[in-house]
CSV table of C-alpha atoms in Angstrom, one decimal:
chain,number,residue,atom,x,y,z
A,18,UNK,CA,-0.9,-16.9,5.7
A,19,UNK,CA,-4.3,-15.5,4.3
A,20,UNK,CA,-4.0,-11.9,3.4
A,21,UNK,CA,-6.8,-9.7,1.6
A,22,UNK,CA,-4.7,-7.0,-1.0
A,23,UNK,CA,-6.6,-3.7,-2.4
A,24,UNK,CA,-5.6,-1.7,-4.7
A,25,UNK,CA,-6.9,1.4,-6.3
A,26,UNK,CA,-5.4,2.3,-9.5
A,27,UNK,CA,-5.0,6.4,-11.0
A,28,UNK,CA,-7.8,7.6,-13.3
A,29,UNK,CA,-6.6,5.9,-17.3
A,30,UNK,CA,-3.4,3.9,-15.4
A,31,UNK,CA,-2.5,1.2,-17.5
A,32,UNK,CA,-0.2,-0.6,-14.4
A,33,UNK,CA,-0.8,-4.4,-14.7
A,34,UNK,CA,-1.1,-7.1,-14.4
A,35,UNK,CA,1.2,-7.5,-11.2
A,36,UNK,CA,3.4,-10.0,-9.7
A,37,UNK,CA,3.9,-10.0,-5.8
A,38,UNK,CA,6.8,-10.5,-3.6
A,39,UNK,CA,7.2,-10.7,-0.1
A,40,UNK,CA,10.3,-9.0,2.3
A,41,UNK,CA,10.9,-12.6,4.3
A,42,UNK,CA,12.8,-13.9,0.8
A,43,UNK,CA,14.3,-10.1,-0.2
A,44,UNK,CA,10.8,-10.1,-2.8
A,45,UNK,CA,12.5,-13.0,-5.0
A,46,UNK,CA,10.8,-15.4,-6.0
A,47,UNK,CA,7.5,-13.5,-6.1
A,48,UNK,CA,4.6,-15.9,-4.4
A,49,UNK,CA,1.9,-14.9,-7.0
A,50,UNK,CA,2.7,-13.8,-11.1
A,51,UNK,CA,0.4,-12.5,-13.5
A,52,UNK,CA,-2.5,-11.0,-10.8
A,53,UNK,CA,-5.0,-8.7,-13.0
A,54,UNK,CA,-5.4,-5.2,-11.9
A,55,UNK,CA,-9.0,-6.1,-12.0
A,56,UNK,CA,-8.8,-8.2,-9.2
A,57,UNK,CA,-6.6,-6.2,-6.9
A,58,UNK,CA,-9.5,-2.8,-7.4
A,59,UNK,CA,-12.0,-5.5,-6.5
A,60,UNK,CA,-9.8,-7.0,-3.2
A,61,UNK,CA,-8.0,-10.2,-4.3
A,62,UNK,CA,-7.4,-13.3,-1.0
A,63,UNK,CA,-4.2,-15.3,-1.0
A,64,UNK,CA,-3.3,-17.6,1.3
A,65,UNK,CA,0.3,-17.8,-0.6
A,66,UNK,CA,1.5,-15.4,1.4
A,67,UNK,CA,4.7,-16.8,3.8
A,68,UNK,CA,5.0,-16.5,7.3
A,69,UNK,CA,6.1,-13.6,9.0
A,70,UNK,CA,5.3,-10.8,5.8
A,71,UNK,CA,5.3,-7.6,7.3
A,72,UNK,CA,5.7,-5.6,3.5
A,73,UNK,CA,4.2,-7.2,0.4
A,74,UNK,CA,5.3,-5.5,-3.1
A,75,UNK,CA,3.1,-5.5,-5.5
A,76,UNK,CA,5.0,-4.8,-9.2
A,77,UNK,CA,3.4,-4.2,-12.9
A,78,UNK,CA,5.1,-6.4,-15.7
A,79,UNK,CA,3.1,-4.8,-18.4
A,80,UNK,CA,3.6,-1.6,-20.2
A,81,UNK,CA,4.8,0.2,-16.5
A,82,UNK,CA,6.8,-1.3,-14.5
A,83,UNK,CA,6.6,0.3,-11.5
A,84,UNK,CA,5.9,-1.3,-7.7
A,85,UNK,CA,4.6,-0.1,-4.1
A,86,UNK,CA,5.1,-1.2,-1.0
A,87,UNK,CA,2.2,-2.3,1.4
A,88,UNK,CA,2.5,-3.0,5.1
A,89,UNK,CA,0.5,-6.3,6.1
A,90,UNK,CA,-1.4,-5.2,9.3
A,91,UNK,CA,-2.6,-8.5,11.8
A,92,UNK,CA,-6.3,-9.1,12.7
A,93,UNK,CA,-6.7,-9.5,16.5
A,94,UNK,CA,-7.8,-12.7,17.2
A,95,UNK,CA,-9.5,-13.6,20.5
A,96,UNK,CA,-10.0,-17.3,22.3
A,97,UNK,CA,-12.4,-17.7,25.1
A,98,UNK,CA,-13.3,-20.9,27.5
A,99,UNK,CA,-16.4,-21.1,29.4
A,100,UNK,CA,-16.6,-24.3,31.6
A,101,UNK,CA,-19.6,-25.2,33.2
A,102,UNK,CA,-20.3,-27.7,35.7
A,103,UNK,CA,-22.8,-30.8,36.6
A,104,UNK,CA,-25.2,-31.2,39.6
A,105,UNK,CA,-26.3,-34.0,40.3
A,106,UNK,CA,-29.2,-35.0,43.4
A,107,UNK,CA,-30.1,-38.6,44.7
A,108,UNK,CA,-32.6,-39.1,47.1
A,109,UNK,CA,-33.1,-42.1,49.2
A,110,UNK,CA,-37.3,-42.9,51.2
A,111,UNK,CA,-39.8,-45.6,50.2
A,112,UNK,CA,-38.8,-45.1,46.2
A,113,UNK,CA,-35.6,-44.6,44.7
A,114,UNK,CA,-35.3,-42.0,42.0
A,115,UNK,CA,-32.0,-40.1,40.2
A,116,UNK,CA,-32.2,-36.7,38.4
A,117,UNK,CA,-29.6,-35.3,36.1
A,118,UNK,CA,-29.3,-31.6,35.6
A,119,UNK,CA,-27.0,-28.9,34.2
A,120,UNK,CA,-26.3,-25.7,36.8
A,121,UNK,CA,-23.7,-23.8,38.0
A,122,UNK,CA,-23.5,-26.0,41.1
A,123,UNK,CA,-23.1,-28.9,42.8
A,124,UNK,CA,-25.5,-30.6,45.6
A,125,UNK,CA,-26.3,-33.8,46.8
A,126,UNK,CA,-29.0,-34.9,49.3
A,127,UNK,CA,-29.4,-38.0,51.4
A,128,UNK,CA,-33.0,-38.1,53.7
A,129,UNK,CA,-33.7,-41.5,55.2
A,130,UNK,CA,-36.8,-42.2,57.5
A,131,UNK,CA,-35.4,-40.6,60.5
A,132,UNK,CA,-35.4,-37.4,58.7
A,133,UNK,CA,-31.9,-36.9,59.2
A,134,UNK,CA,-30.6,-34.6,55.9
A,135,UNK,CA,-27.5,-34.2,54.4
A,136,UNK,CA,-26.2,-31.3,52.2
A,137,UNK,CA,-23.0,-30.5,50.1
A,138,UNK,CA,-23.0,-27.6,47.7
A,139,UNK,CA,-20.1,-26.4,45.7
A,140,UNK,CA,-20.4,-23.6,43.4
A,141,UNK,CA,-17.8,-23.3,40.4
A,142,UNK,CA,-17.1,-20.0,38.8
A,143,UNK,CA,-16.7,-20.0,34.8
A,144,UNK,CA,-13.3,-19.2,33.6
A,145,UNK,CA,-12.3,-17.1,30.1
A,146,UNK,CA,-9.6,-16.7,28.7
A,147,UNK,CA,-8.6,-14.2,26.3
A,148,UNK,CA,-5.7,-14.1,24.2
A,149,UNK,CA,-5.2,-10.6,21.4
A,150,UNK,CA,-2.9,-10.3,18.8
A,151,UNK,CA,-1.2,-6.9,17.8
A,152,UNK,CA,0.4,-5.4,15.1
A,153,UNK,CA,4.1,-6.0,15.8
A,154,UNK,CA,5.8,-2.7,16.7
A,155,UNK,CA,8.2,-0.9,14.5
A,156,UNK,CA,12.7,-0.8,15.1
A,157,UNK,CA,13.5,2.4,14.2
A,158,UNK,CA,17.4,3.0,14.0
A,159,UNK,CA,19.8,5.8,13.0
A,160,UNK,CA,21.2,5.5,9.3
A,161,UNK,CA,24.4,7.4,7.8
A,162,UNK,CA,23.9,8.4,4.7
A,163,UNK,CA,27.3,9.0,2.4
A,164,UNK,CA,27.7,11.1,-0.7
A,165,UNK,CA,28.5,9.1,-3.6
A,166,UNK,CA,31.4,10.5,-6.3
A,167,UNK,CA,29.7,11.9,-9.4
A,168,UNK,CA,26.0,10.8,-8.7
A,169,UNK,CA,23.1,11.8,-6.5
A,170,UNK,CA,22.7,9.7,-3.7
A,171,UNK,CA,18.8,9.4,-2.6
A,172,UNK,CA,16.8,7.8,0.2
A,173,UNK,CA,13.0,7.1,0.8
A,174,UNK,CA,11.8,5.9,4.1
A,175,UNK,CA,9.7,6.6,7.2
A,176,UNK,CA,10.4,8.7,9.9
A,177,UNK,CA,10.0,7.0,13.1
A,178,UNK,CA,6.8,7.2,14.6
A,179,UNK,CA,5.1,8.2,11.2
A,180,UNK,CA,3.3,6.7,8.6
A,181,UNK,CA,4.3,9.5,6.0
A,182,UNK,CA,6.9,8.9,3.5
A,183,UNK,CA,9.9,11.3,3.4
A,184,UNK,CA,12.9,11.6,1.0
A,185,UNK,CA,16.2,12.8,2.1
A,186,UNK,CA,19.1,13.3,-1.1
A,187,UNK,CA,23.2,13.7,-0.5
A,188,UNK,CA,24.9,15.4,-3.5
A,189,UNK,CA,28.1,14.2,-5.2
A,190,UNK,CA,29.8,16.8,-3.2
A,191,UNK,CA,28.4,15.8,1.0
A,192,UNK,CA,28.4,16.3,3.4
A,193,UNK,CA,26.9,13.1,4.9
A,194,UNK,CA,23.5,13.2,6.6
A,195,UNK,CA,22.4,11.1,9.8
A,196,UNK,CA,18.6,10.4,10.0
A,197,UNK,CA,16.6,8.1,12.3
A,198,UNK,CA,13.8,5.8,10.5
A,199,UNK,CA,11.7,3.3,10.2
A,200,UNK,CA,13.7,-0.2,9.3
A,201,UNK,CA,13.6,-1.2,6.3
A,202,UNK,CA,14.1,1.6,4.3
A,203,UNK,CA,11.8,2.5,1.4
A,204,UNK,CA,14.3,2.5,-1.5
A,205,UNK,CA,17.5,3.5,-1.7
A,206,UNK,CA,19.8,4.2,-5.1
A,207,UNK,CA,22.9,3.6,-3.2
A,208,UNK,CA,22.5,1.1,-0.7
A,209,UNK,CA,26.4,0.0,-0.2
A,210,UNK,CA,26.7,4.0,0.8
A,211,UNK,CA,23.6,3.6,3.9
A,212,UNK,CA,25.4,2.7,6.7
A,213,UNK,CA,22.6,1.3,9.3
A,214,UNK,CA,23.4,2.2,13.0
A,215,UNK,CA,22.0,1.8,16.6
A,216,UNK,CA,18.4,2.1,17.5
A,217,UNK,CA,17.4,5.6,17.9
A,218,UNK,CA,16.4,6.8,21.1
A,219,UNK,CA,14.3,8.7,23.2
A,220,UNK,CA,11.4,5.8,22.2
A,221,UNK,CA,13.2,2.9,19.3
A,222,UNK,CA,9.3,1.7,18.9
A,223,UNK,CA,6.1,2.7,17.9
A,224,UNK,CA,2.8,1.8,20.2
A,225,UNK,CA,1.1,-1.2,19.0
A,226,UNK,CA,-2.8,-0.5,18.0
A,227,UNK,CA,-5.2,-3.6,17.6
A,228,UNK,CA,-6.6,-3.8,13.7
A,229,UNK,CA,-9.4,-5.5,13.0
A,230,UNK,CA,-8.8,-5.2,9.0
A,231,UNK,CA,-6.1,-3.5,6.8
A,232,UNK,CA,-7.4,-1.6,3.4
A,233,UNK,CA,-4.6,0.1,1.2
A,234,UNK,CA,-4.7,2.2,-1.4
A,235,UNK,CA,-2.6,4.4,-4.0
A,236,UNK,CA,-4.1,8.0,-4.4
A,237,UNK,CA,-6.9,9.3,-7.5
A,238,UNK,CA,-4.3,11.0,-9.0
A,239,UNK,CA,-4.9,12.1,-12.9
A,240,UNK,CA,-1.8,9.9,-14.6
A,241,UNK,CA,-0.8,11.7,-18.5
A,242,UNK,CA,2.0,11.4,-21.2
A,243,UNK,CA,4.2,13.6,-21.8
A,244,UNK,CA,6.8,13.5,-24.3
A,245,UNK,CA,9.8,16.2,-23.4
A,246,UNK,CA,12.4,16.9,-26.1
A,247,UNK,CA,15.0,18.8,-27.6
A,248,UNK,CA,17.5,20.1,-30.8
A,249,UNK,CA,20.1,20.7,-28.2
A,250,UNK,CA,23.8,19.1,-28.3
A,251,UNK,CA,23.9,18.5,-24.8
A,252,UNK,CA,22.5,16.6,-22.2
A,253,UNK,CA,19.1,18.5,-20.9
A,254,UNK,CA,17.8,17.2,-17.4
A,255,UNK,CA,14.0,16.6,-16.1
A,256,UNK,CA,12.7,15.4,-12.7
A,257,UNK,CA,9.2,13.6,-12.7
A,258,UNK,CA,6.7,11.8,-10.1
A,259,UNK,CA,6.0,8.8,-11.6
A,260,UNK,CA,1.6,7.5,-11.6
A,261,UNK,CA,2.4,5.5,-8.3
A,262,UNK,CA,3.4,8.9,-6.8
A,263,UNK,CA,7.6,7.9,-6.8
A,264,UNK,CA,9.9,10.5,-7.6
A,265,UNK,CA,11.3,10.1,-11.0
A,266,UNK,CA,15.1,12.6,-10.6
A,267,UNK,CA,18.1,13.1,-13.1
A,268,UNK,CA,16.3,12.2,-16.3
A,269,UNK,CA,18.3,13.6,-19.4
A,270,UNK,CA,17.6,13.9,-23.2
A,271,UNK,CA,19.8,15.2,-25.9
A,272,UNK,CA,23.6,15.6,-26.9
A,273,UNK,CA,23.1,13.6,-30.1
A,274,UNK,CA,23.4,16.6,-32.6
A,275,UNK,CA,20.0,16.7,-33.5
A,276,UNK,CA,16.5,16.5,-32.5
A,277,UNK,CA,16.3,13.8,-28.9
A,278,UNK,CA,12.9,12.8,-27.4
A,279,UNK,CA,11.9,10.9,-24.7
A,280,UNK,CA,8.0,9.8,-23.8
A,281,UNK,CA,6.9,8.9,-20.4
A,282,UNK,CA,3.2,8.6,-18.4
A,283,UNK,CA,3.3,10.7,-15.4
A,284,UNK,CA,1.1,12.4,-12.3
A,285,UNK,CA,-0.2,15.8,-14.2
A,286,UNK,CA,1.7,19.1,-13.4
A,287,UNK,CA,4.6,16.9,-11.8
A,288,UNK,CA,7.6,17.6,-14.6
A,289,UNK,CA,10.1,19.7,-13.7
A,290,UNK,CA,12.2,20.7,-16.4
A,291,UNK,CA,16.1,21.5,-15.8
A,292,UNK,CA,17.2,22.2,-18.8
A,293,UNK,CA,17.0,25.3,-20.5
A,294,UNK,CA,16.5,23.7,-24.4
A,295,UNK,CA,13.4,21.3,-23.4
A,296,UNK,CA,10.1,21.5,-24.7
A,297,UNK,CA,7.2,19.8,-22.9
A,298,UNK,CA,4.5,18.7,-24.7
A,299,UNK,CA,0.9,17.4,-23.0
A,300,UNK,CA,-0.1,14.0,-25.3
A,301,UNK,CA,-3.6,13.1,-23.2
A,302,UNK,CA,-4.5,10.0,-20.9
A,303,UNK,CA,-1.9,7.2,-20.5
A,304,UNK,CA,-2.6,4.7,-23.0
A,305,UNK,CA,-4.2,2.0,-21.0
């Protein structure tokens, strides 16, 4: 099907170009490679996309690799049949003549020298039909979520009924948590650990709302590097939200003996820093 994809990249992002999957095949193969991020900001048409998309990822294979998921929305679309009908008179004296008009009705007359006249009129009312797609409405079910032994166990995903991300993370330690979202989930680190349950209830659906176009778009968010490091002999832990706004957890540097660096591109003022031996150091705009 024929799909128009936007995408607005962060201020100095150097994300591209993209390759881009759909959910019916798991997002393997990807239907289009190699897109420019040129073309995405500017709205790129593809009529690769296979039937029945509903989430489309769209991945840099360049110098980031990160993805983000868009939800394909349907265009309404709207048939209507008019039918009209034909009329047509013949009258009979000392001359013979036949008319052939277009009306809404049908009559035909006989008069003969006696003056004897004959009518017949039947009216015919047009007829419309009108056919509307919507978007397809949204399962939500319940999902267990089990801690996993000596690692942090996280999920993104959709509450149900919203179209705002949330995250939800079980430690090494549980307990296990129960939530009710939007299927498919987001992401998940630990998927074999998700155990997906029965539809949640009071209302398992969102209410379908006509569309008449579908326009998405990452936030303007200011995207720098940063280069965190540290003399320390141990491991020394940083969190992060990556330029496509995805929470970056657990990152470590150190326990070598010596000085340990490490230098990402991330939103600016997002670094959290664990560790008590880090030093954070502000490099400028992503390189692009």
């Amino acid at each position: 099907m024929t799909t128009l994809i936007t995408l607005v990249l962060p201020i100095g992002g150097d994300a591209g170009p993209f390759n881009l999957s759909s959910n019916v095949n798991g997002y393997t193969p990807p239907f289009e490679t190699n897109v420019s991020a040129s073309a995405l900001q500017a709205g790129y048409t593809t009529s690769l996309v296979p039937d029945g998309t509903t989430i489309i990822r769209v991945t840099s294979v360049g110098v980031c690799t990160n993805s983000i998921d868009i939800t394909v929305g349907l265009t309404p679309t709207t048939t209507t049949t008019s039918s009209s009908s034909t009329s047509t008179s013949t009258s009979t004296s000392t001359s013979t003549s036949t008319s052939t008009s277009t009306s809404t009705s049908t009559s035909t007359s006989t008069s003969t020298s006696s003056s004897t006249t004959t009518t017949t009129t039947t009216t015919v009312a047009p007829t419309t039909t009108t056919t509307t797609t919507e978007e397809p409405v949204t399962l939500c079910a319940s999902f267990t979520i089990e801690p996993v032994i000596g690692d942090l166990h996280i999920v993104d995903y959709y509450p149900c009924g919203s179209v705002v991300p949330d995250i939800i993370e079980v430690g090494p330690a549980g307990p296990s948590v129960v939530i009710c979202a939007g299927v498919p989930l987001i992401t998940d680190t630990h998927p074999e650990a998700t155990i997906q349950g029965s539809p949640c209830f009071p209302p398992t659906t969102t209410t379908a709302i006509p569309t008449t176009t579908t326009t998405t778009s990452s936030p303007v968010i200011a995207c720098v590097e940063y280069t965190v490091s540290t003399t320390s002999s141990s491991n020394q832990n940083y969190d992060y939200i990556d330029c496509f706004g995805v929470f970056i957890p657990d990152n470590s540097v150190g326990g070598v003996g010596g000085y340990d660096s490490n230098t990402f591109c991330a939103q600016e003022g997002s670094v959290d820093l664990i560790g008590i031996d880090l030093t954070l150091v502000l490099n400028g705009p992503c390189p692009t």
